[in-house]
């Protein structure tokens, strides 16, 4: 999870990162399965997949025009 924050902390405030993380976890658990799917929370598109046992792999998050490769399990 620290990797997720490390990659995004330069571009987003902590409160937005926490909200995004919570949304991605719920979204991936409901939709993804083990296949990566793209979603969007507000103006932040992302790609994630569920890995089972409540773990989610976040592949990338887009902030503005920059797509940040995260590849973190949260």
mmCIF file with all atom_site columns, C-alpha atoms in Angstrom:
data_model
loop_
_atom_site.group_PDB
_atom_site.id
_atom_site.type_symbol
_atom_site.label_atom_id
_atom_site.label_alt_id
_atom_site.label_comp_id
_atom_site.label_asym_id
_atom_site.label_entity_id
_atom_site.label_seq_id
_atom_site.pdbx_PDB_ins_code
_atom_site.Cartn_x
_atom_site.Cartn_y
_atom_site.Cartn_z
_atom_site.occupancy
_atom_site.B_iso_or_equiv
_atom_site.pdbx_formal_charge
_atom_site.auth_seq_id
_atom_site.auth_comp_id
_atom_site.auth_asym_id
_atom_site.auth_atom_id
_atom_site.pdbx_PDB_model_num
ATOM 1  C CA . UNK A 1 1  ? 0.000   0.000   0.000   1.00 0.00 ? 1  UNK A CA 1
ATOM 2  C CA . UNK A 1 2  ? 2.908   2.377   0.648   1.00 0.00 ? 2  UNK A CA 1
ATOM 3  C CA . UNK A 1 3  ? 3.889   2.032   -3.006  1.00 0.00 ? 3  UNK A CA 1
ATOM 4  C CA . UNK A 1 4  ? 0.418   3.287   -4.005  1.00 0.00 ? 4  UNK A CA 1
ATOM 5  C CA . UNK A 1 5  ? 0.817   6.417   -1.859  1.00 0.00 ? 5  UNK A CA 1
ATOM 6  C CA . UNK A 1 6  ? 4.460   6.916   -2.901  1.00 0.00 ? 6  UNK A CA 1
ATOM 7  C CA . UNK A 1 7  ? 3.579   7.057   -6.596  1.00 0.00 ? 7  UNK A CA 1
ATOM 8  C CA . UNK A 1 8  ? 0.633   9.432   -6.181  1.00 0.00 ? 8  UNK A CA 1
ATOM 9  C CA . UNK A 1 9  ? 1.676   11.717  -3.307  1.00 0.00 ? 9  UNK A CA 1
ATOM 10 C CA . UNK A 1 10 ? 3.438   14.181  -5.606  1.00 0.00 ? 10 UNK A CA 1
ATOM 11 C CA . UNK A 1 11 ? 0.267   14.749  -7.645  1.00 0.00 ? 11 UNK A CA 1
ATOM 12 C CA . UNK A 1 12 ? -2.618  14.315  -5.188  1.00 0.00 ? 12 UNK A CA 1
ATOM 13 C CA . UNK A 1 13 ? -3.353  15.214  -1.549  1.00 0.00 ? 13 UNK A CA 1
ATOM 14 C CA . UNK A 1 14 ? -3.553  12.305  0.945   1.00 0.00 ? 14 UNK A CA 1
ATOM 15 C CA . UNK A 1 15 ? -7.323  12.672  1.415   1.00 0.00 ? 15 UNK A CA 1
ATOM 16 C CA . UNK A 1 16 ? -7.920  12.184  -2.338  1.00 0.00 ? 16 UNK A CA 1
ATOM 17 C CA . UNK A 1 17 ? -5.515  9.226   -2.450  1.00 0.00 ? 17 UNK A CA 1
ATOM 18 C CA . UNK A 1 18 ? -7.375  7.529   0.434   1.00 0.00 ? 18 UNK A CA 1
ATOM 19 C CA . UNK A 1 19 ? -10.753 8.155   -1.212  1.00 0.00 ? 19 UNK A CA 1
ATOM 20 C CA . UNK A 1 20 ? -9.456  6.849   -4.543  1.00 0.00 ? 20 UNK A CA 1
ATOM 21 C CA . UNK A 1 21 ? -7.984  3.753   -2.892  1.00 0.00 ? 21 UNK A CA 1
ATOM 22 C CA . UNK A 1 22 ? -11.261 2.971   -1.142  1.00 0.00 ? 22 UNK A CA 1
ATOM 23 C CA . UNK A 1 23 ? -13.204 3.419   -4.380  1.00 0.00 ? 23 UNK A CA 1
ATOM 24 C CA . UNK A 1 24 ? -10.785 1.238   -6.380  1.00 0.00 ? 24 UNK A CA 1
ATOM 25 C CA . UNK A 1 25 ? -11.024 -1.564  -3.796  1.00 0.00 ? 25 UNK A CA 1
ATOM 26 C CA . UNK A 1 26 ? -14.829 -1.566  -3.920  1.00 0.00 ? 26 UNK A CA 1
ATOM 27 C CA . UNK A 1 27 ? -14.924 -1.256  -7.712  1.00 0.00 ? 27 UNK A CA 1
ATOM 28 C CA . UNK A 1 28 ? -12.438 -4.075  -8.353  1.00 0.00 ? 28 UNK A CA 1
ATOM 29 C CA . UNK A 1 29 ? -14.140 -6.393  -5.867  1.00 0.00 ? 29 UNK A CA 1
ATOM 30 C CA . UNK A 1 30 ? -17.515 -5.836  -7.523  1.00 0.00 ? 30 UNK A CA 1
ATOM 31 C CA . UNK A 1 31 ? -16.470 -5.815  -11.176 1.00 0.00 ? 31 UNK A CA 1
ATOM 32 C CA . UNK A 1 32 ? -12.964 -6.987  -11.913 1.00 0.00 ? 32 UNK A CA 1
ATOM 33 C CA . UNK A 1 33 ? -12.216 -10.509 -10.826 1.00 0.00 ? 33 UNK A CA 1
ATOM 34 C CA . UNK A 1 34 ? -8.687  -11.346 -11.949 1.00 0.00 ? 34 UNK A CA 1
ATOM 35 C CA . UNK A 1 35 ? -9.069  -9.509  -15.278 1.00 0.00 ? 35 UNK A CA 1
ATOM 36 C CA . UNK A 1 36 ? -7.851  -5.885  -15.279 1.00 0.00 ? 36 UNK A CA 1
ATOM 37 C CA . UNK A 1 37 ? -10.692 -3.417  -15.796 1.00 0.00 ? 37 UNK A CA 1
ATOM 38 C CA . UNK A 1 38 ? -10.703 0.329   -16.245 1.00 0.00 ? 38 UNK A CA 1
ATOM 39 C CA . UNK A 1 39 ? -12.813 2.560   -14.058 1.00 0.00 ? 39 UNK A CA 1
ATOM 40 C CA . UNK A 1 40 ? -13.067 6.194   -13.085 1.00 0.00 ? 40 UNK A CA 1
ATOM 41 C CA . UNK A 1 41 ? -13.625 8.091   -9.859  1.00 0.00 ? 41 UNK A CA 1
ATOM 42 C CA . UNK A 1 42 ? -14.442 11.673  -10.736 1.00 0.00 ? 42 UNK A CA 1
ATOM 43 C CA . UNK A 1 43 ? -11.615 12.900  -12.960 1.00 0.00 ? 43 UNK A CA 1
ATOM 44 C CA . UNK A 1 44 ? -9.245  10.034  -12.039 1.00 0.00 ? 44 UNK A CA 1
ATOM 45 C CA . UNK A 1 45 ? -9.330  7.052   -14.427 1.00 0.00 ? 45 UNK A CA 1
ATOM 46 C CA . UNK A 1 46 ? -7.612  3.873   -13.249 1.00 0.00 ? 46 UNK A CA 1
ATOM 47 C CA . UNK A 1 47 ? -7.027  0.229   -14.104 1.00 0.00 ? 47 UNK A CA 1
ATOM 48 C CA . UNK A 1 48 ? -7.243  -2.480  -11.428 1.00 0.00 ? 48 UNK A CA 1
ATOM 49 C CA . UNK A 1 49 ? -7.868  -6.179  -10.915 1.00 0.00 ? 49 UNK A CA 1
ATOM 50 C CA . UNK A 1 50 ? -8.942  -8.211  -7.891  1.00 0.00 ? 50 UNK A CA 1
ATOM 51 C CA . UNK A 1 51 ? -6.428  -10.820 -6.751  1.00 0.00 ? 51 UNK A CA 1
ATOM 52 C CA . UNK A 1 52 ? -8.622  -12.605 -4.227  1.00 0.00 ? 52 UNK A CA 1
ATOM 53 C CA . UNK A 1 53 ? -8.727  -12.526 -0.437  1.00 0.00 ? 53 UNK A CA 1
ATOM 54 C CA . UNK A 1 54 ? -9.565  -8.824  -0.508  1.00 0.00 ? 54 UNK A CA 1
ATOM 55 C CA . UNK A 1 55 ? -6.389  -7.812  -2.350  1.00 0.00 ? 55 UNK A CA 1
ATOM 56 C CA . UNK A 1 56 ? -6.521  -5.521  -5.365  1.00 0.00 ? 56 UNK A CA 1
ATOM 57 C CA . UNK A 1 57 ? -3.724  -4.807  -7.847  1.00 0.00 ? 57 UNK A CA 1
ATOM 58 C CA . UNK A 1 58 ? -3.779  -1.229  -9.117  1.00 0.00 ? 58 UNK A CA 1
ATOM 59 C CA . UNK A 1 59 ? -2.058  -1.116  -12.508 1.00 0.00 ? 59 UNK A CA 1
ATOM 60 C CA . UNK A 1 60 ? -2.208  2.614   -13.210 1.00 0.00 ? 60 UNK A CA 1
ATOM 61 C CA . UNK A 1 61 ? -3.948  5.855   -12.221 1.00 0.00 ? 61 UNK A CA 1
ATOM 62 C CA . UNK A 1 62 ? -4.313  8.868   -14.482 1.00 0.00 ? 62 UNK A CA 1
ATOM 63 C CA . UNK A 1 63 ? -3.892  12.334  -12.978 1.00 0.00 ? 63 UNK A CA 1
ATOM 64 C CA . UNK A 1 64 ? -4.584  15.070  -15.490 1.00 0.00 ? 64 UNK A CA 1
ATOM 65 C CA . UNK A 1 65 ? -2.942  13.923  -18.717 1.00 0.00 ? 65 UNK A CA 1
ATOM 66 C CA . UNK A 1 66 ? -0.328  11.802  -16.971 1.00 0.00 ? 66 UNK A CA 1
ATOM 67 C CA . UNK A 1 67 ? -0.918  8.069   -16.586 1.00 0.00 ? 67 UNK A CA 1
ATOM 68 C CA . UNK A 1 68 ? 1.070   6.926   -13.542 1.00 0.00 ? 68 UNK A CA 1
ATOM 69 C CA . UNK A 1 69 ? 2.109   3.259   -13.572 1.00 0.00 ? 69 UNK A CA 1
ATOM 70 C CA . UNK A 1 70 ? 1.514   2.135   -10.009 1.00 0.00 ? 70 UNK A CA 1
ATOM 71 C CA . UNK A 1 71 ? 1.481   -1.698  -10.143 1.00 0.00 ? 71 UNK A CA 1
ATOM 72 C CA . UNK A 1 72 ? 0.791   -2.004  -6.410  1.00 0.00 ? 72 UNK A CA 1
ATOM 73 C CA . UNK A 1 73 ? -1.186  -4.564  -4.436  1.00 0.00 ? 73 UNK A CA 1
ATOM 74 C CA . UNK A 1 74 ? -3.440  -2.883  -1.883  1.00 0.00 ? 74 UNK A CA 1
#
